[in-house]
PDB file of C-alpha atoms in Angstrom:
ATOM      1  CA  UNK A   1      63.923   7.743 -42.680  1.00  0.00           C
ATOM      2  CA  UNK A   2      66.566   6.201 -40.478  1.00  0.00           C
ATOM      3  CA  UNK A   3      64.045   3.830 -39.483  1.00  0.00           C
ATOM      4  CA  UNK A   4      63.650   1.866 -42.002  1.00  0.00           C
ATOM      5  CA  UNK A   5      67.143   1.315 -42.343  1.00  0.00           C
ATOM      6  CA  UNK A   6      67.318   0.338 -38.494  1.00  0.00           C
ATOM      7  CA  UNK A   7      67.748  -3.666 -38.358  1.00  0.00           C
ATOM      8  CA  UNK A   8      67.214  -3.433 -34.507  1.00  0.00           C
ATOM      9  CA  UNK A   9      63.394  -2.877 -35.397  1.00  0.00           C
ATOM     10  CA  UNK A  10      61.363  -5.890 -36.029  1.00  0.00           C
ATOM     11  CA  UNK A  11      60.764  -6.484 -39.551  1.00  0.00           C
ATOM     12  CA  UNK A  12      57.092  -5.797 -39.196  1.00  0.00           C
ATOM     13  CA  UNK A  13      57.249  -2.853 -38.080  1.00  0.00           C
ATOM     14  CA  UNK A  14      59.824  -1.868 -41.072  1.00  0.00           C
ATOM     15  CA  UNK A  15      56.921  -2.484 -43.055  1.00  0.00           C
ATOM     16  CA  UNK A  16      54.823  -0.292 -41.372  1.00  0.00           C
ATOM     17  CA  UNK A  17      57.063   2.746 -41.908  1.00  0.00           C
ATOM     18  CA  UNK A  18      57.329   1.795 -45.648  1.00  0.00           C
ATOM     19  CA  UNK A  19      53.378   1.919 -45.500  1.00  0.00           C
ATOM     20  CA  UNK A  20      53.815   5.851 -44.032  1.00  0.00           C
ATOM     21  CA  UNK A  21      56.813   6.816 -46.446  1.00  0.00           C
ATOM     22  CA  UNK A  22      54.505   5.735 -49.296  1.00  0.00           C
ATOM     23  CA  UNK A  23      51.761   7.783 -48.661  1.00  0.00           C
ATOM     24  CA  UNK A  24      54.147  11.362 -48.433  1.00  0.00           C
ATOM     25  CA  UNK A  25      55.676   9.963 -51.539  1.00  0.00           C
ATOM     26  CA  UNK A  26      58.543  12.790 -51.009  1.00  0.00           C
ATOM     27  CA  UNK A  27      61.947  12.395 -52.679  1.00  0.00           C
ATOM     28  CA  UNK A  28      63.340  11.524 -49.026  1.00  0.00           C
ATOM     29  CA  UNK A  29      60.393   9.044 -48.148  1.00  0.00           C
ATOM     30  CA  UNK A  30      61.121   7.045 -51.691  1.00  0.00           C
ATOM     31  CA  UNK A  31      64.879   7.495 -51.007  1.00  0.00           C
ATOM     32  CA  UNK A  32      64.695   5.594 -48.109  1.00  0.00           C
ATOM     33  CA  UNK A  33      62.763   3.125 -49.709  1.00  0.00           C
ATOM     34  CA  UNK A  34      64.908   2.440 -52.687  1.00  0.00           C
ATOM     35  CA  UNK A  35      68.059   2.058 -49.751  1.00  0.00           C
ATOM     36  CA  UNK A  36      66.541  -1.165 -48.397  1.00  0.00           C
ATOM     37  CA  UNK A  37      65.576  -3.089 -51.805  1.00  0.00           C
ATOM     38  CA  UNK A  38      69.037  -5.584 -50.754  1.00  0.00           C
ATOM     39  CA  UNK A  39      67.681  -5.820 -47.162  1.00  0.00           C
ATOM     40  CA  UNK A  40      67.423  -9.802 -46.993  1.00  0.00           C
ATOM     41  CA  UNK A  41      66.052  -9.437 -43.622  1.00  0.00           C
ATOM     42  CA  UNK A  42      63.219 -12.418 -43.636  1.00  0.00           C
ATOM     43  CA  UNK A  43      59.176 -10.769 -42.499  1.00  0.00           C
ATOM     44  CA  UNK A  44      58.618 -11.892 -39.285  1.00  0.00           C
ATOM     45  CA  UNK A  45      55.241 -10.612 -37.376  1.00  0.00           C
ATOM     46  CA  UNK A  46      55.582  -9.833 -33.717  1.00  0.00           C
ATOM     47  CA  UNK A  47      54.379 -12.259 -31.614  1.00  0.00           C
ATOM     48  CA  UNK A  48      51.974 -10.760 -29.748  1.00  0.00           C
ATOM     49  CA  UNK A  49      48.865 -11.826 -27.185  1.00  0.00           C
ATOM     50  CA  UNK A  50      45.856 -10.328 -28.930  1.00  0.00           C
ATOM     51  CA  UNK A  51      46.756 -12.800 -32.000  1.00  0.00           C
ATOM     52  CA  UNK A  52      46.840 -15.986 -29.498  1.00  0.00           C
ATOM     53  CA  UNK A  53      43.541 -18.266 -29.999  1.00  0.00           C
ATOM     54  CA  UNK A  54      42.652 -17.736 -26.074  1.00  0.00           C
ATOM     55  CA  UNK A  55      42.841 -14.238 -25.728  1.00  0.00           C
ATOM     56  CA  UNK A  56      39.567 -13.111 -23.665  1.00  0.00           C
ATOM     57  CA  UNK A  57      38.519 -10.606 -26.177  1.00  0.00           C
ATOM     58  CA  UNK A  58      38.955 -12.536 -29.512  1.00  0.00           C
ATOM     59  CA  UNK A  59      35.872 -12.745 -30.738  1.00  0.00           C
ATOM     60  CA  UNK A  60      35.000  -9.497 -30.452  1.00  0.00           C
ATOM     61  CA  UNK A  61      34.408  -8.117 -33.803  1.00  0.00           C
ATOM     62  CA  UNK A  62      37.036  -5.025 -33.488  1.00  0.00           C
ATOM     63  CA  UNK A  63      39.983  -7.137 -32.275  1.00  0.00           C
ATOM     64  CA  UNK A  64      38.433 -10.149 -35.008  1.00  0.00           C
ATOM     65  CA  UNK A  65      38.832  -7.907 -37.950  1.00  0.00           C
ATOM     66  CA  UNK A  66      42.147  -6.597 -36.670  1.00  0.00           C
ATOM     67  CA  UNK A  67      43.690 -10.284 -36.430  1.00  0.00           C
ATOM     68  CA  UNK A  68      41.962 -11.152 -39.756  1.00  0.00           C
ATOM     69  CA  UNK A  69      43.619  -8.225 -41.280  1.00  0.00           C
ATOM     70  CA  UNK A  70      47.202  -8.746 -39.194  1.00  0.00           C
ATOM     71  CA  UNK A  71      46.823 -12.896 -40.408  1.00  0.00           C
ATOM     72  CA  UNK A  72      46.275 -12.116 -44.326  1.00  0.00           C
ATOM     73  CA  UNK A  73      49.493  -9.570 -44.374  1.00  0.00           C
ATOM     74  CA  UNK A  74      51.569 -11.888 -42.673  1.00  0.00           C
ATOM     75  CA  UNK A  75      50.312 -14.555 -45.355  1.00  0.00           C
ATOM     76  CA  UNK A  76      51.218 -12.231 -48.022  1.00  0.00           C
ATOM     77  CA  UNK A  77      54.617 -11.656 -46.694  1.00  0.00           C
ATOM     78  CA  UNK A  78      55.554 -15.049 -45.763  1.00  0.00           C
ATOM     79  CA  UNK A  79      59.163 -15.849 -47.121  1.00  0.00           C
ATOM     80  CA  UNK A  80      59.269 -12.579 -48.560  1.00  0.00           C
ATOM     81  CA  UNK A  81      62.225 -10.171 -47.057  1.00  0.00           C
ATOM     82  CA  UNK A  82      62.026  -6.394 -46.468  1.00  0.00           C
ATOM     83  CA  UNK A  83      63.878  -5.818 -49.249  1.00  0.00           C
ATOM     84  CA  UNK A  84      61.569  -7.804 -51.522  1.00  0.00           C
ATOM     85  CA  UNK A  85      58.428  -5.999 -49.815  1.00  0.00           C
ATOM     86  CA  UNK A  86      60.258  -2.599 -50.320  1.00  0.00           C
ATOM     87  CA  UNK A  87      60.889  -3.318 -54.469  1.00  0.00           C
ATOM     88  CA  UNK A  88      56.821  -4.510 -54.893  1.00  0.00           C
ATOM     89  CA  UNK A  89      55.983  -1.211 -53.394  1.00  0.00           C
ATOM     90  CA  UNK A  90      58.317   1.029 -55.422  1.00  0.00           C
ATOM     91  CA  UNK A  91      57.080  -0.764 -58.455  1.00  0.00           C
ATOM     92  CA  UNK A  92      53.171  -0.488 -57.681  1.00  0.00           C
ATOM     93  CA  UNK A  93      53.439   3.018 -56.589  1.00  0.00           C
ATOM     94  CA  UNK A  94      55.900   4.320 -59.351  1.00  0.00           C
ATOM     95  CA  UNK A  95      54.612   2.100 -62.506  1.00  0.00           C
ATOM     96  CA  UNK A  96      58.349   1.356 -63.348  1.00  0.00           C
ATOM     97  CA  UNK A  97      60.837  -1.385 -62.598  1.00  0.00           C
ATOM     98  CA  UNK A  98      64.566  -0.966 -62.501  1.00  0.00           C
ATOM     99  CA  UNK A  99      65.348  -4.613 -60.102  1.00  0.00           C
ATOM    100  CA  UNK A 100      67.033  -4.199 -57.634  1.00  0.00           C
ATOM    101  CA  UNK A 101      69.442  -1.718 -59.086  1.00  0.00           C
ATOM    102  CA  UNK A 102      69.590   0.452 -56.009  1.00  0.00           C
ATOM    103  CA  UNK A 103      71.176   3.299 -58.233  1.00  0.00           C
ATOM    104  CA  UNK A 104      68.588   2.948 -61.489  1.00  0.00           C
ATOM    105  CA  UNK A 105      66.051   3.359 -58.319  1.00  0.00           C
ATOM    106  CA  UNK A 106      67.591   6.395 -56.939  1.00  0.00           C
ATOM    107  CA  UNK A 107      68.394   8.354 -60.139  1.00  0.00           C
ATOM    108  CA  UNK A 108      64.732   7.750 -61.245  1.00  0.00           C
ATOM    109  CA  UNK A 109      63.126   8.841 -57.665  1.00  0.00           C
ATOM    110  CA  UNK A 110      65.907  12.145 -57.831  1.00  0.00           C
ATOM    111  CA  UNK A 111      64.741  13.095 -61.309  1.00  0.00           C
ATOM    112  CA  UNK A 112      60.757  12.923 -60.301  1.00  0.00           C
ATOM    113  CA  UNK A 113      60.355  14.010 -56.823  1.00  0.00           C
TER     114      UNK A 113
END
């Protein structure tokens, strides 16, 4: 859960590990979600080649969908920060909305999971 916490780690990936701590929806998992609703760290994708326009395999309809699906998250998150990301999740996967009060969060998550 230390992860997601770890500001060394490109933002992106962040995300990713709030994508795996959703789906074991475990009091730790949405602990460690709830600690990084104040993260103003800005989403950033990784630069990376298979998303340049002249990489050889491109059109290939694998690595297309993957770069179709990589381009319409990074859309989403665009000048969105982790801790903004982290709060939409909470409140999609809980049904409930408490801000950004990290302790409202926490009390909530400790009293149903």
């Amino acid at each position: 859960m230390q992860t997601l916490k770890n500001s060394s780690l490109p933002v992106e990936d962040r995300v990713y590990v709030m994508d795996f701590l959703l789906h074991r929806r475990t009091r730790a998992a949405m602990t460690a979600m709830t600690d990084v609703i104040d993260d103003k760290t800005p989403f950033a994708a990784k630069p990376a080649l298979i998303y340049e326009n002249d990489y050889p395999l491109r059109d290939h309809p694998i690595v297309s969908d993957f770069v179709s699906q990589h381009e319409e998250e990074v859309e989403k998150y665009k000048g969105k920060t982790l801790g903004q990301i982290a709060l939409e999740r909470l409140k999609k996967a809980t049904k409930k909305d408490f801000g950004i009060d990290k302790q409202a969060w926490q009390k909530w998550v400790k009293n149903h999971y």
